[in-house]
Amino acid sequence: MAPTAKSSKESYGVVFPAAADGKRSTTAVNQAVVADALRAVDDEAARAAELEANWRSDYLPHLRQLVVSGLPSAAAAQAVATTGLASLRERMHGVNGVIGAKGSSAAADEASEQSLRDWADSVEQSHEPLQTDLVTGTADPEHELTLPYHGRRLHGDDVLARLDEWVRAGTMEPTAAEAVRTVAANPQWLRLEGTTVAVLGASSEMGPLPALLRWGARVAAVDLPNPQVWERVLRTAHRGAGTLVLPVVASPSASGQELPERAGVDLLTGAPLVAQWLSEQLGRVVVGNYVYADGAANLRVCTAVDLLTTRLQAAHPDVALAFLATPTDVFAVPEEAQAQAARAFESRSRLGRMIAGPLGTLSRGRLLQPNYGASPVQADTAQAVVDSLVPQQGPNYALAKRVQRWRATVARAEGSTVSMNIAPPTRTRSVIKNRALAAAYAGAHRFGVEVFEPACANVLMAALLVHDLNTGGGPRHEHPWQDEAYAAVHGGLWRAPYEPRSALGLAALLGLAGARA
């Protein structure tokens, strides 16, 4: 068995492995998983990742290489995904800990680390199954797709006109607008009859829970055992028209407590129990991954959800999966996106051209560089590579989001229905609490990027989820990276004139100046 670490929030549930001194290196795991995934198709790239001396600051090119090395064929992309997932599963460990607000626990300093599989089995065997509570909304279901946008509620033709404008501006791919139009034309889809959508991270600003409940859907909500979180979720459920089912930890001491105090499960410690609970839900189950945590905890909870997913799939092969990909990542994109970006670069204003030259020289080529400048079109896939990684988000966030994409790739190859859509840059609390990112978002419009408000973004992405669940996951493409690019709402990052990182600093400066003004 592995060494035992001192008890702390970082040392129970799904954990990074402890070294002999009890310390847990997030960097070592992160770097090794990327190298392992690359080794499946590109030994030279894998070696470069292994030898990277300063991973925390220089991880970006290796995350990009994970996409580039998978471009030659679908088999290569699937090999990267399969190997990366297996590496993470093998390297991460589990330690028994608190399951819910009043659940039983095993002190981490008294428990040994186990493989994730052994840990998951032990959690199921040592804890009572989760109980279920249910809340029914009081409103009538909405029978029309509407969009909140800039203080207005868009209906009918106004929704369609807004989609056209987003396509014209390069804010979303034409396939995204087409998918949303299809949902608008089929409002009976909104209720998702015969389906239970599990929203993991129920209180997420980008999650579909509010929209689904307004439309009358059945939602299984999972979030932390935090009364304040559940008070918000339950208010949303009461105001909605759907049915909310939620997990409650069995405990003799819970009698007489209000529902917000009894609800919730920490996925880091209770993911196996949630998998068991979801297997008992009505109809077709959709596992929607909308979880987020700060720093290294994000990769831990992402690993826990992936474990939950595969255990549920083993018991119910018809389970569908849903994810939101971040636009600040690396993607293989349609050739037309690259062409529009090139046209935008060439048609810059005279002032823009005058400024770009000196800035590029003074910054040694780091500022205001053309989008796709160093990303040639791949002849066999007719795709280019856009690199919108943001270093401020860190390697653990980047790998956690990549793990979700890998799971989507593997699940599609196995025949599962998958909804994996790229969401737009959005002013969520988790983003704007980072001052640099908040300032960059405030100035992004000056460089052809639209940053969305959460109320609009989550309805738009919920509509794409509804589309996918009613069309078997949307069209299948020859290459997994083409599946990812379908119906992307990237905010303009793919079709803007400048390489995103080369404009990030200036956007932040302009955004900060605007905020002060």
PDB file of N, CA, C and O in Angstrom, residues 417-457:
ATOM      1  N   THR A 417     -24.113   7.983 -26.754  1.00  0.00           N
ATOM      2  CA  THR A 417     -24.555   9.332 -27.110  1.00  0.00           C
ATOM      3  C   THR A 417     -23.778  10.326 -26.258  1.00  0.00           C
ATOM      4  O   THR A 417     -23.756  10.219 -25.033  1.00  0.00           O
ATOM      5  N   VAL A 418     -23.140  11.275 -26.916  1.00  0.00           N
ATOM      6  CA  VAL A 418     -22.303  12.250 -26.221  1.00  0.00           C
ATOM      7  C   VAL A 418     -22.670  13.654 -26.683  1.00  0.00           C
ATOM      8  O   VAL A 418     -22.769  13.915 -27.883  1.00  0.00           O
ATOM      9  N   SER A 419     -22.866  14.546 -25.723  1.00  0.00           N
ATOM     10  CA  SER A 419     -23.032  15.970 -25.995  1.00  0.00           C
ATOM     11  C   SER A 419     -21.816  16.679 -25.417  1.00  0.00           C
ATOM     12  O   SER A 419     -21.686  16.810 -24.204  1.00  0.00           O
ATOM     13  N   MET A 420     -20.898  17.082 -26.287  1.00  0.00           N
ATOM     14  CA  MET A 420     -19.695  17.783 -25.839  1.00  0.00           C
ATOM     15  C   MET A 420     -19.597  19.060 -26.667  1.00  0.00           C
ATOM     16  O   MET A 420     -19.235  19.029 -27.833  1.00  0.00           O
ATOM     17  N   ASN A 421     -19.968  20.178 -26.072  1.00  0.00           N
ATOM     18  CA  ASN A 421     -20.025  21.436 -26.799  1.00  0.00           C
ATOM     19  C   ASN A 421     -19.072  22.466 -26.196  1.00  0.00           C
ATOM     20  O   ASN A 421     -18.935  22.560 -24.976  1.00  0.00           O
ATOM     21  N   ILE A 422     -18.457  23.225 -27.074  1.00  0.00           N
ATOM     22  CA  ILE A 422     -17.534  24.278 -26.647  1.00  0.00           C
ATOM     23  C   ILE A 422     -18.351  25.508 -26.289  1.00  0.00           C
ATOM     24  O   ILE A 422     -19.090  26.056 -27.118  1.00  0.00           O
ATOM     25  N   ALA A 423     -18.234  25.926 -25.032  1.00  0.00           N
ATOM     26  CA  ALA A 423     -18.997  27.063 -24.519  1.00  0.00           C
ATOM     27  C   ALA A 423     -18.218  28.356 -24.727  1.00  0.00           C
ATOM     28  O   ALA A 423     -16.987  28.343 -24.802  1.00  0.00           O
ATOM     29  N   PRO A 424     -18.910  29.487 -24.789  1.00  0.00           N
ATOM     30  CA  PRO A 424     -18.221  30.755 -25.046  1.00  0.00           C
ATOM     31  C   PRO A 424     -17.510  31.280 -23.810  1.00  0.00           C
ATOM     32  O   PRO A 424     -17.808  30.877 -22.673  1.00  0.00           O
ATOM     33  N   PRO A 425     -16.549  32.199 -23.986  1.00  0.00           N
ATOM     34  CA  PRO A 425     -15.992  32.902 -22.831  1.00  0.00           C
ATOM     35  C   PRO A 425     -17.141  33.578 -22.080  1.00  0.00           C
ATOM     36  O   PRO A 425     -17.972  34.256 -22.694  1.00  0.00           O
ATOM     37  N   THR A 426     -17.205  33.383 -20.777  1.00  0.00           N
ATOM     38  CA  THR A 426     -18.355  33.833 -19.998  1.00  0.00           C
ATOM     39  C   THR A 426     -17.898  34.454 -18.690  1.00  0.00           C
ATOM     40  O   THR A 426     -16.949  33.964 -18.058  1.00  0.00           O
ATOM     41  N   ARG A 427     -18.559  35.499 -18.256  1.00  0.00           N
ATOM     42  CA  ARG A 427     -18.196  36.198 -17.022  1.00  0.00           C
ATOM     43  C   ARG A 427     -18.738  35.465 -15.795  1.00  0.00           C
ATOM     44  O   ARG A 427     -19.591  35.973 -15.066  1.00  0.00           O
ATOM     45  N   THR A 428     -18.258  34.276 -15.562  1.00  0.00           N
ATOM     46  CA  THR A 428     -18.654  33.534 -14.369  1.00  0.00           C
ATOM     47  C   THR A 428     -17.824  34.002 -13.176  1.00  0.00           C
ATOM     48  O   THR A 428     -16.762  34.612 -13.338  1.00  0.00           O
ATOM     49  N   ARG A 429     -18.303  33.690 -11.993  1.00  0.00           N
ATOM     50  CA  ARG A 429     -17.573  34.086 -10.783  1.00  0.00           C
ATOM     51  C   ARG A 429     -16.174  33.489 -10.749  1.00  0.00           C
ATOM     52  O   ARG A 429     -15.220  34.137 -10.309  1.00  0.00           O
ATOM     53  N   SER A 430     -16.035  32.234 -11.201  1.00  0.00           N
ATOM     54  CA  SER A 430     -14.731  31.580 -11.150  1.00  0.00           C
ATOM     55  C   SER A 430     -13.721  32.256 -12.058  1.00  0.00           C
ATOM     56  O   SER A 430     -12.513  32.166 -11.821  1.00  0.00           O
ATOM     57  N   VAL A 431     -14.195  32.942 -13.103  1.00  0.00           N
ATOM     58  CA  VAL A 431     -13.295  33.639 -14.025  1.00  0.00           C
ATOM     59  C   VAL A 431     -12.972  35.035 -13.517  1.00  0.00           C
ATOM     60  O   VAL A 431     -11.803  35.437 -13.434  1.00  0.00           O
ATOM     61  N   ILE A 432     -14.001  35.801 -13.166  1.00  0.00           N
ATOM     62  CA  ILE A 432     -13.759  37.214 -12.871  1.00  0.00           C
ATOM     63  C   ILE A 432     -13.104  37.434 -11.506  1.00  0.00           C
ATOM     64  O   ILE A 432     -12.665  38.544 -11.214  1.00  0.00           O
ATOM     65  N   LYS A 433     -13.030  36.379 -10.671  1.00  0.00           N
ATOM     66  CA  LYS A 433     -12.289  36.566  -9.423  1.00  0.00           C
ATOM     67  C   LYS A 433     -10.789  36.604  -9.682  1.00  0.00           C
ATOM     68  O   LYS A 433     -10.019  37.037  -8.819  1.00  0.00           O
ATOM     69  N   ASN A 434     -10.349  36.144 -10.866  1.00  0.00           N
ATOM     70  CA  ASN A 434      -8.971  36.327 -11.301  1.00  0.00           C
ATOM     71  C   ASN A 434      -8.885  37.692 -11.964  1.00  0.00           C
ATOM     72  O   ASN A 434      -9.453  37.927 -13.032  1.00  0.00           O
ATOM     73  N   ARG A 435      -8.189  38.624 -11.342  1.00  0.00           N
ATOM     74  CA  ARG A 435      -8.210  40.013 -11.798  1.00  0.00           C
ATOM     75  C   ARG A 435      -7.677  40.169 -13.209  1.00  0.00           C
ATOM     76  O   ARG A 435      -8.195  40.969 -13.997  1.00  0.00           O
ATOM     77  N   ALA A 436      -6.645  39.391 -13.555  1.00  0.00           N
ATOM     78  CA  ALA A 436      -6.073  39.501 -14.897  1.00  0.00           C
ATOM     79  C   ALA A 436      -7.064  39.026 -15.950  1.00  0.00           C
ATOM     80  O   ALA A 436      -7.248  39.669 -16.998  1.00  0.00           O
ATOM     81  N   LEU A 437      -7.741  37.905 -15.679  1.00  0.00           N
ATOM     82  CA  LEU A 437      -8.719  37.396 -16.634  1.00  0.00           C
ATOM     83  C   LEU A 437      -9.936  38.312 -16.715  1.00  0.00           C
ATOM     84  O   LEU A 437     -10.496  38.523 -17.799  1.00  0.00           O
ATOM     85  N   ALA A 438     -10.348  38.848 -15.568  1.00  0.00           N
ATOM     86  CA  ALA A 438     -11.491  39.769 -15.573  1.00  0.00           C
ATOM     87  C   ALA A 438     -11.196  40.986 -16.447  1.00  0.00           C
ATOM     88  O   ALA A 438     -12.045  41.431 -17.231  1.00  0.00           O
ATOM     89  N   ALA A 439      -9.987  41.529 -16.330  1.00  0.00           N
ATOM     90  CA  ALA A 439      -9.609  42.686 -17.147  1.00  0.00           C
ATOM     91  C   ALA A 439      -9.516  42.307 -18.620  1.00  0.00           C
ATOM     92  O   ALA A 439      -9.964  43.061 -19.494  1.00  0.00           O
ATOM     93  N   ALA A 440      -8.960  41.119 -18.914  1.00  0.00           N
ATOM     94  CA  ALA A 440      -8.853  40.677 -20.305  1.00  0.00           C
ATOM     95  C   ALA A 440     -10.237  40.498 -20.924  1.00  0.00           C
ATOM     96  O   ALA A 440     -10.469  40.867 -22.076  1.00  0.00           O
ATOM     97  N   TYR A 441     -11.164  39.956 -20.154  1.00  0.00           N
ATOM     98  CA  TYR A 441     -12.521  39.788 -20.666  1.00  0.00           C
ATOM     99  C   TYR A 441     -13.175  41.139 -20.929  1.00  0.00           C
ATOM    100  O   TYR A 441     -13.938  41.304 -21.877  1.00  0.00           O
ATOM    101  N   ALA A 442     -12.884  42.115 -20.078  1.00  0.00           N
ATOM    102  CA  ALA A 442     -13.468  43.444 -20.262  1.00  0.00           C
ATOM    103  C   ALA A 442     -12.972  44.110 -21.543  1.00  0.00           C
ATOM    104  O   ALA A 442     -13.695  44.918 -22.140  1.00  0.00           O
ATOM    105  N   GLY A 443     -11.757  43.778 -21.971  1.00  0.00           N
ATOM    106  CA  GLY A 443     -11.207  44.384 -23.184  1.00  0.00           C
ATOM    107  C   GLY A 443     -11.238  43.488 -24.402  1.00  0.00           C
ATOM    108  O   GLY A 443     -10.767  43.878 -25.475  1.00  0.00           O
ATOM    109  N   ALA A 444     -11.826  42.286 -24.280  1.00  0.00           N
ATOM    110  CA  ALA A 444     -11.765  41.296 -25.357  1.00  0.00           C
ATOM    111  C   ALA A 444     -12.489  41.750 -26.619  1.00  0.00           C
ATOM    112  O   ALA A 444     -12.100  41.398 -27.737  1.00  0.00           O
ATOM    113  N   HIS A 445     -13.567  42.559 -26.450  1.00  0.00           N
ATOM    114  CA  HIS A 445     -14.358  42.954 -27.618  1.00  0.00           C
ATOM    115  C   HIS A 445     -13.538  43.767 -28.611  1.00  0.00           C
ATOM    116  O   HIS A 445     -13.870  43.818 -29.806  1.00  0.00           O
ATOM    117  N   ARG A 446     -12.476  44.398 -28.140  1.00  0.00           N
ATOM    118  CA  ARG A 446     -11.638  45.203 -29.034  1.00  0.00           C
ATOM    119  C   ARG A 446     -10.830  44.331 -29.991  1.00  0.00           C
ATOM    120  O   ARG A 446     -10.232  44.840 -30.936  1.00  0.00           O
ATOM    121  N   PHE A 447     -10.797  43.033 -29.733  1.00  0.00           N
ATOM    122  CA  PHE A 447     -10.013  42.121 -30.560  1.00  0.00           C
ATOM    123  C   PHE A 447     -10.882  41.045 -31.207  1.00  0.00           C
ATOM    124  O   PHE A 447     -10.408  39.974 -31.560  1.00  0.00           O
ATOM    125  N   GLY A 448     -12.175  41.336 -31.333  1.00  0.00           N
ATOM    126  CA  GLY A 448     -13.063  40.450 -32.061  1.00  0.00           C
ATOM    127  C   GLY A 448     -13.629  39.297 -31.267  1.00  0.00           C
ATOM    128  O   GLY A 448     -14.111  38.322 -31.855  1.00  0.00           O
ATOM    129  N   VAL A 449     -13.598  39.384 -29.941  1.00  0.00           N
ATOM    130  CA  VAL A 449     -14.086  38.295 -29.091  1.00  0.00           C
ATOM    131  C   VAL A 449     -15.246  38.812 -28.254  1.00  0.00           C
ATOM    132  O   VAL A 449     -15.130  39.843 -27.587  1.00  0.00           O
ATOM    133  N   GLU A 450     -16.361  38.084 -28.264  1.00  0.00           N
ATOM    134  CA  GLU A 450     -17.510  38.435 -27.436  1.00  0.00           C
ATOM    135  C   GLU A 450     -17.506  37.586 -26.175  1.00  0.00           C
ATOM    136  O   GLU A 450     -17.442  36.351 -26.247  1.00  0.00           O
ATOM    137  N   VAL A 451     -17.579  38.234 -25.031  1.00  0.00           N
ATOM    138  CA  VAL A 451     -17.679  37.550 -23.747  1.00  0.00           C
ATOM    139  C   VAL A 451     -19.134  37.584 -23.312  1.00  0.00           C
ATOM    140  O   VAL A 451     -19.749  38.647 -23.259  1.00  0.00           O
ATOM    141  N   PHE A 452     -19.685  36.417 -23.000  1.00  0.00           N
ATOM    142  CA  PHE A 452     -21.101  36.270 -22.701  1.00  0.00           C
ATOM    143  C   PHE A 452     -21.383  36.454 -21.214  1.00  0.00           C
ATOM    144  O   PHE A 452     -20.522  36.212 -20.364  1.00  0.00           O
ATOM    145  N   GLU A 453     -22.618  36.845 -20.927  1.00  0.00           N
ATOM    146  CA  GLU A 453     -23.119  36.811 -19.559  1.00  0.00           C
ATOM    147  C   GLU A 453     -23.611  35.392 -19.263  1.00  0.00           C
ATOM    148  O   GLU A 453     -24.127  34.711 -20.159  1.00  0.00           O
ATOM    149  N   PRO A 454     -23.483  34.932 -18.013  1.00  0.00           N
ATOM    150  CA  PRO A 454     -23.889  33.555 -17.691  1.00  0.00           C
ATOM    151  C   PRO A 454     -25.331  33.232 -18.066  1.00  0.00           C
ATOM    152  O   PRO A 454     -25.624  32.133 -18.539  1.00  0.00           O
ATOM    153  N   ALA A 455     -26.252  34.171 -17.866  1.00  0.00           N
ATOM    154  CA  ALA A 455     -27.665  33.890 -18.132  1.00  0.00           C
ATOM    155  C   ALA A 455     -27.905  33.513 -19.586  1.00  0.00           C
ATOM    156  O   ALA A 455     -28.728  32.643 -19.890  1.00  0.00           O
ATOM    157  N   CYS A 456     -27.184  34.152 -20.497  1.00  0.00           N
ATOM    158  CA  CYS A 456     -27.326  33.837 -21.914  1.00  0.00           C
ATOM    159  C   CYS A 456     -26.573  32.567 -22.270  1.00  0.00           C
ATOM    160  O   CYS A 456     -27.093  31.686 -22.973  1.00  0.00           O
ATOM    161  N   ALA A 457     -25.343  32.449 -21.782  1.00  0.00           N
ATOM    162  CA  ALA A 457     -24.506  31.301 -22.145  1.00  0.00           C
ATOM    163  C   ALA A 457     -25.129  29.991 -21.696  1.00  0.00           C
ATOM    164  O   ALA A 457     -25.130  29.004 -22.448  1.00  0.00           O
TER     165      ALA A 457
END
